[in-house]
Tab-separated table of C-alpha atoms in Angstrom:
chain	number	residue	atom	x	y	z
K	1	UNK	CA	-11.023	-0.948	23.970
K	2	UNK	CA	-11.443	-4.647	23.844
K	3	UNK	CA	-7.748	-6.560	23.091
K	4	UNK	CA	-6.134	-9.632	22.127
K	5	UNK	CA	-2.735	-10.788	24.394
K	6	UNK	CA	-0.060	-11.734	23.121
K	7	UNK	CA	3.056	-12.772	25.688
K	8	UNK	CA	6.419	-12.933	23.181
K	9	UNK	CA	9.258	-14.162	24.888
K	10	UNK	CA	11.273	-14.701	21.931
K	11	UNK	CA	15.126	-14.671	22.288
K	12	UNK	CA	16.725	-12.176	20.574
K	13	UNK	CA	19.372	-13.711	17.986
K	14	UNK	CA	22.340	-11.918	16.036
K	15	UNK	CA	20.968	-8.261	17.505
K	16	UNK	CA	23.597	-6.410	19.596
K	17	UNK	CA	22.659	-3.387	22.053
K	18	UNK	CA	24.044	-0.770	20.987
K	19	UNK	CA	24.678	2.234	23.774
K	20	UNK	CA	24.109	6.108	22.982
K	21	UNK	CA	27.153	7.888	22.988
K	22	UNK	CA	25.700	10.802	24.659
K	23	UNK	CA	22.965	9.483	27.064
K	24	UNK	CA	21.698	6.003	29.241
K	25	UNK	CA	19.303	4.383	26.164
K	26	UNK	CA	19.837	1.828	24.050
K	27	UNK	CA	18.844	2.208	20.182
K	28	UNK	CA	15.722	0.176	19.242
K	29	UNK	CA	16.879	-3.563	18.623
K	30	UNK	CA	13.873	-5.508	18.142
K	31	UNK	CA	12.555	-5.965	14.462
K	32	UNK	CA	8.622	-6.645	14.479
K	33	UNK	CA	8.360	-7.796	10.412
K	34	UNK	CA	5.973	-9.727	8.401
K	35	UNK	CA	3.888	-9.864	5.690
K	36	UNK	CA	-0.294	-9.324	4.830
K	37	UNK	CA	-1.380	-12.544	2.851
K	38	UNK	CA	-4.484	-13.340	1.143
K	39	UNK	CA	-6.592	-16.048	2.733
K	40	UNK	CA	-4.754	-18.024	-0.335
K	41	UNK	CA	-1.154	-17.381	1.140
K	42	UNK	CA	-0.563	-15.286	-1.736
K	43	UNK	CA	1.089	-11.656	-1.100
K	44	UNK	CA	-1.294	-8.670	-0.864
K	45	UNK	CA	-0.149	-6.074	-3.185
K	46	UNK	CA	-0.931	-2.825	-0.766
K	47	UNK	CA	-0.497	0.985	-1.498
K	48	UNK	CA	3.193	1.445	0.286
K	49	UNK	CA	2.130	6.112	0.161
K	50	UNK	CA	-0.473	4.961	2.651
K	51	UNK	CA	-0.119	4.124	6.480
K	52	UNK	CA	-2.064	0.693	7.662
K	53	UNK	CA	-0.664	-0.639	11.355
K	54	UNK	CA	-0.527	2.313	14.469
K	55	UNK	CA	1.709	1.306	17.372
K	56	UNK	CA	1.789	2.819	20.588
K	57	UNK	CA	3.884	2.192	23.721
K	58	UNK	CA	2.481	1.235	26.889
K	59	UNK	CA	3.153	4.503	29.401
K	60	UNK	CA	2.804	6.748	26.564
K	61	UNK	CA	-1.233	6.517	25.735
K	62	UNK	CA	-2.673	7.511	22.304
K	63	UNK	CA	-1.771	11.320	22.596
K	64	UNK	CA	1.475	10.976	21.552
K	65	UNK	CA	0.392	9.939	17.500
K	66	UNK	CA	1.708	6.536	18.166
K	67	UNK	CA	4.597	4.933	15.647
K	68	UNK	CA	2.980	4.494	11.805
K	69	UNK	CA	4.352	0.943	11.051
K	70	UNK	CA	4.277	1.434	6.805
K	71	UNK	CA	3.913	-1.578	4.624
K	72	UNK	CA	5.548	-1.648	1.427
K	73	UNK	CA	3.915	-2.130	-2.350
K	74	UNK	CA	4.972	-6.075	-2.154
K	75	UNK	CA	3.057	-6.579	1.447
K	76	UNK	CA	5.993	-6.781	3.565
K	77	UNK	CA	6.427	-4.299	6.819
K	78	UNK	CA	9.213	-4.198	9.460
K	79	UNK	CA	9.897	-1.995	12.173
K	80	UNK	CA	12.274	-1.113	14.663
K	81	UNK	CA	11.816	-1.336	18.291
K	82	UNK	CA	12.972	-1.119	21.871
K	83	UNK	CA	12.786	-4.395	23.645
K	84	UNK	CA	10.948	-4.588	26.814
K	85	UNK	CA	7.898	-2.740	26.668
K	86	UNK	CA	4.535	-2.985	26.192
K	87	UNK	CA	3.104	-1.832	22.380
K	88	UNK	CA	-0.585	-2.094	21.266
K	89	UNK	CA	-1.005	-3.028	17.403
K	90	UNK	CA	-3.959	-1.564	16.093
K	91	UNK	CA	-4.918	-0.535	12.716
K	92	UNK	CA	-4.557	3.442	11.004
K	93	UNK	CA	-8.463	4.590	11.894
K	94	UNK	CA	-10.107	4.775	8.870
K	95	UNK	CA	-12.367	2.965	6.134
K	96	UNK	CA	-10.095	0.347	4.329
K	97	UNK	CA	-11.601	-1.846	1.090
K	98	UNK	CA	-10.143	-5.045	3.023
K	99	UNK	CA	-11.066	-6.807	6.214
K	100	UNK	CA	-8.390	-8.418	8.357
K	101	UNK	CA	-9.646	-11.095	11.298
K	102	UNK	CA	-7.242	-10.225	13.643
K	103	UNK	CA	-8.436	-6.878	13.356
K	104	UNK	CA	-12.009	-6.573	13.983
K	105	UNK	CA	-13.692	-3.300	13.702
K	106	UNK	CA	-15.706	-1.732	16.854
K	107	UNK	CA	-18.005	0.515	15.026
K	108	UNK	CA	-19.234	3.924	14.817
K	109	UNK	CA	-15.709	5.523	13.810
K	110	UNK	CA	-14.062	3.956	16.831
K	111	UNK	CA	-11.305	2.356	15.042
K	112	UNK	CA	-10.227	-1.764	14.959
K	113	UNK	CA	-9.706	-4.154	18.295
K	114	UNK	CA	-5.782	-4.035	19.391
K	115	UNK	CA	-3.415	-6.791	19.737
K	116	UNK	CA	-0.721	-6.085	22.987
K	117	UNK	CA	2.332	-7.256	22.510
K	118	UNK	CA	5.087	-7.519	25.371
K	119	UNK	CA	8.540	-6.696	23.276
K	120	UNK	CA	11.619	-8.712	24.225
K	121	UNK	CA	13.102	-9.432	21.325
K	122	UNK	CA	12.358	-9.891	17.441
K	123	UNK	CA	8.723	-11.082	16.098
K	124	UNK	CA	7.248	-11.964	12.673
K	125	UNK	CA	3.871	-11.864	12.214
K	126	UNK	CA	1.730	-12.346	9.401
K	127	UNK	CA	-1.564	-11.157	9.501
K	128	UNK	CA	-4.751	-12.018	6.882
K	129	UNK	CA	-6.255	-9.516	4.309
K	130	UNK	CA	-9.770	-10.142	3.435
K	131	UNK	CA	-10.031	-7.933	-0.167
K	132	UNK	CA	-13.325	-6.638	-1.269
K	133	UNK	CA	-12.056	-7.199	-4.853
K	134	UNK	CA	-9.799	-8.840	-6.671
K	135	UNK	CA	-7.755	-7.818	-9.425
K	136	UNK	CA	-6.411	-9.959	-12.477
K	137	UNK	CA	-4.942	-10.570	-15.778
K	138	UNK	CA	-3.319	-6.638	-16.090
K	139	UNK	CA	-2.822	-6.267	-19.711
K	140	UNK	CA	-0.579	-2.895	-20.782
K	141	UNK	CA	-0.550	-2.159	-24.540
K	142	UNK	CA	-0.379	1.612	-26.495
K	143	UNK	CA	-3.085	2.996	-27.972
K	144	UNK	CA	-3.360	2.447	-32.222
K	145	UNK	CA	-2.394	6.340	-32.491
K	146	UNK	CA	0.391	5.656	-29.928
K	147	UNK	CA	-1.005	8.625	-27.893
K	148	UNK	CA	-2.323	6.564	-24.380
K	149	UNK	CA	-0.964	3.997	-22.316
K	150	UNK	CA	-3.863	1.484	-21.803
K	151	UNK	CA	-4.697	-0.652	-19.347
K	152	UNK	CA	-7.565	-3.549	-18.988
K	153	UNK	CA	-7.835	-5.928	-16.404
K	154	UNK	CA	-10.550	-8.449	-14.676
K	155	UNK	CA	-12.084	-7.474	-11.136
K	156	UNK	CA	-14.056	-9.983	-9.364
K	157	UNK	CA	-16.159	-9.171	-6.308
K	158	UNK	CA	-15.027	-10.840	-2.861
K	159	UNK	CA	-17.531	-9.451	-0.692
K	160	UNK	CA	-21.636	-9.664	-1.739
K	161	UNK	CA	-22.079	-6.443	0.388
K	162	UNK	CA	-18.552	-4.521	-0.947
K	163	UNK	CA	-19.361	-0.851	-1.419
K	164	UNK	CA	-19.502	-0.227	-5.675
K	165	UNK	CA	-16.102	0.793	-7.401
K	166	UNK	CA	-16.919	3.968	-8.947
K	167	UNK	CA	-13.753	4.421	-10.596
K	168	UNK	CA	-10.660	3.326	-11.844
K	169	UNK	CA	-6.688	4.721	-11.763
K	170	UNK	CA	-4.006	4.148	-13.930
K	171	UNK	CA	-0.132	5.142	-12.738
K	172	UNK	CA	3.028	5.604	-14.749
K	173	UNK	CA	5.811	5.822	-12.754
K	174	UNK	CA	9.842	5.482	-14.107
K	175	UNK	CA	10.617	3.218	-11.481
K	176	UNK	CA	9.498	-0.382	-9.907
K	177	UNK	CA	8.460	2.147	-7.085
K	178	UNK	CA	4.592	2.497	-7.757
K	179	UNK	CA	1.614	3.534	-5.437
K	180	UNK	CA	-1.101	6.623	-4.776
K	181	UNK	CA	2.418	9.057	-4.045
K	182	UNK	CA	3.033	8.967	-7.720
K	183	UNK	CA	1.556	12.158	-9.368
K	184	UNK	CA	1.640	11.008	-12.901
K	185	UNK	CA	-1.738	9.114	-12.737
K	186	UNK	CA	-5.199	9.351	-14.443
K	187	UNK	CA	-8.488	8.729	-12.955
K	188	UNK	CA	-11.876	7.237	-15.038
K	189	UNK	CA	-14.916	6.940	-13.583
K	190	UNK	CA	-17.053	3.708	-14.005
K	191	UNK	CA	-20.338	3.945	-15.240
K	192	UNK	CA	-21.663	0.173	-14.359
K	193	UNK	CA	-19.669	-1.334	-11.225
K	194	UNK	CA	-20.980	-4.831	-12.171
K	195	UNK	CA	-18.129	-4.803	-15.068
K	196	UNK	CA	-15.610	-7.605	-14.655
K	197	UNK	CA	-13.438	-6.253	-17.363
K	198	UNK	CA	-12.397	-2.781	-16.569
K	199	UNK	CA	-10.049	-0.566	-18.201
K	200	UNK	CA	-7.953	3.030	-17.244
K	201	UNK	CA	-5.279	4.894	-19.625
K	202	UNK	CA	-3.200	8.090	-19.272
K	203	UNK	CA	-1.895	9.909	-22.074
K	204	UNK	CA	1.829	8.954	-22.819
K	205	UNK	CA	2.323	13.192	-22.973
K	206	UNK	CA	1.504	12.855	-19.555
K	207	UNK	CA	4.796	10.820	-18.984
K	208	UNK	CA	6.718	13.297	-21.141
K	209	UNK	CA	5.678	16.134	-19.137
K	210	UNK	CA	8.491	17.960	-17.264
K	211	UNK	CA	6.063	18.459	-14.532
K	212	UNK	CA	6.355	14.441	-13.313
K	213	UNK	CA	9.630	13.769	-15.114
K	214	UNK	CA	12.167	16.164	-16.099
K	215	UNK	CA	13.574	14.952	-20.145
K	216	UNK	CA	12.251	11.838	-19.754
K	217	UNK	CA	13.399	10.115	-23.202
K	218	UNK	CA	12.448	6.522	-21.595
K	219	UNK	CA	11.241	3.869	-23.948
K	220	UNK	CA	9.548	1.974	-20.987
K	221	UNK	CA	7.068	2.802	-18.215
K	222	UNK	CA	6.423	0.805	-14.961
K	223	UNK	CA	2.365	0.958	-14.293
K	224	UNK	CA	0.294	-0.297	-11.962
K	225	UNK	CA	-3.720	0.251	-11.581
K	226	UNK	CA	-6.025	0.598	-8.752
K	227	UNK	CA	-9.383	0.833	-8.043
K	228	UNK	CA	-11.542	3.374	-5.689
K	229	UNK	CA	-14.486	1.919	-3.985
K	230	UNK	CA	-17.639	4.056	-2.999
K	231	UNK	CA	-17.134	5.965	0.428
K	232	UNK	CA	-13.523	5.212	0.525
K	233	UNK	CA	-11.594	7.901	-0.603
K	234	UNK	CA	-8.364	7.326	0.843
K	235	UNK	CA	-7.287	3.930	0.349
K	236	UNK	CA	-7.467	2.028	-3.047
K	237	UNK	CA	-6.970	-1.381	-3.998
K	238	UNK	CA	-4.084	-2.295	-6.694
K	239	UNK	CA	-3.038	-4.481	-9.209
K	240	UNK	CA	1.468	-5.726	-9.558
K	241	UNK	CA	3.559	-3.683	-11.359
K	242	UNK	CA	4.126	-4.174	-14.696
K	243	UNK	CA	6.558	-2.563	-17.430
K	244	UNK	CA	5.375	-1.684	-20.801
K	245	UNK	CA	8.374	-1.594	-23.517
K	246	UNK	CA	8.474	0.116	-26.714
K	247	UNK	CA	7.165	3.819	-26.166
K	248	UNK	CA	7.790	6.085	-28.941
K	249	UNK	CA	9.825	9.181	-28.162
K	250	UNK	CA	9.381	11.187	-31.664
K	251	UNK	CA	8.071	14.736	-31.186
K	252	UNK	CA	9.077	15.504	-27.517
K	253	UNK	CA	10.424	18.953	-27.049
K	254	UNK	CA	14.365	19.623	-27.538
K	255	UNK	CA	16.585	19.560	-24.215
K	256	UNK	CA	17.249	23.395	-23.455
């Protein structure tokens, strides 16, 4: 596997060891944080249900699973870690609807080019997210019969050889907490991928449902959209969160 070196001597400030009680190691002490930024400096809005960076420990080879580093909705990631060692930074092996440069893939299924970074005491990092698409200008509103939550928004294509989105999600969560772990979602498949104005909605029953949120009498909604892209089942690429206001709550069952 081809990587990238990295030597980080970087003092470690306002961290104390702290000794185990009960045996000879000391807790993890370095943070390794940062953010994934658009080639615009703006903050890429990722799927926090899904795993992106795989780090693995020099001595302990890839059979041990290696550490899933998990990014959060906003873009930001940080991790624990013990200081002095070895760790390889690779990326989660699978097909992603982004490119980043520090990242290159190998190929064939084999996963992206590593970055080896000796740990002695706290790094941020950045790294670059190449999108295949863009999404823009979400606009939330209720249906006229004030039976859907609907969603349109613009998508413009990044990449001339980006695999076709074939459909669009919409999810309704009760929280600023929003990604693909949220089961209260609705799928609609797109028809003509060369749309720039798309649209998804999701039945506002749906949010009333005991089956995603138990009496749920809310008059607001946080939702976010994504979009799946041909031969990439997994991971999706989504819009900010937004709140929509106002939801009607007449005819919802009675509390037992």
């Amino acid at each position: 596997m081809k990587i990238k070196y990295f030597a980080l001597a970087l003092a470690l400030v306002g961290v104390s060891l702290t000794s185990c009680e009960y045996d000879n190691y000391d807790a993890p002490s370095a943070e390794f944080s940062g953010r994934l930024l658009t080639a615009d400096g703006e903050p890429f809005l990722y799927d926090a249900n899904r795993t992106l960076f795989k780090l693995y420990q020099s001595g302990f080879g890839k059979e041990d699973g290696g550490i899933n580093m998990n990014v959060a909705n906003d873009g930001t990631f940080k991790q624990l870690l013990f200081t002095d060692n070895d760790y390889e930074l690779t990326l989660i092996n699978q097909k992603l609807p982004f490119d980043m440069p520090d990242f290159p893939s190998l190929g064939d299924g084999q996963g992206y080019e590593s970055i080896l970074y000796n740990i002695t005491g706290n790094v941020t990092r950045d790294f670059i997210v190449e999108p295949y698409y863009e999404i823009s200008n979400l606009q939330l509103a209720l249906s006229e019969n004030e039976r859907n939550i609907e969603a349109t928004f613009n998508v413009t294509k990044l990449k001339d050889d980006a695999p076709d989105i074939i459909s669009t999600k919409l999810y309704v969560s009760t929280s600023t907490i929003v990604d693909s772990g949220i089961s209260c979602m609705r799928s609609r498949n797109v028809s003509d991928p060369t749309e720039t104005t798309m649209t998804a909605s999701i039945p506002l029953s749906y949010y009333r449902d005991k089956q995603y949120y138990i009496n749920n009498f809310r008059t607001y909604a946080y939702c976010r959209v994504a979009i799946e892209l041909d031969g990439i089942p997994d991971y999706f690429l989504f819009s900010e969160i937004q709140k929509i206001e106002n939801l009607p709550v007449t005819n919802l069952p009675e509390l037992p």
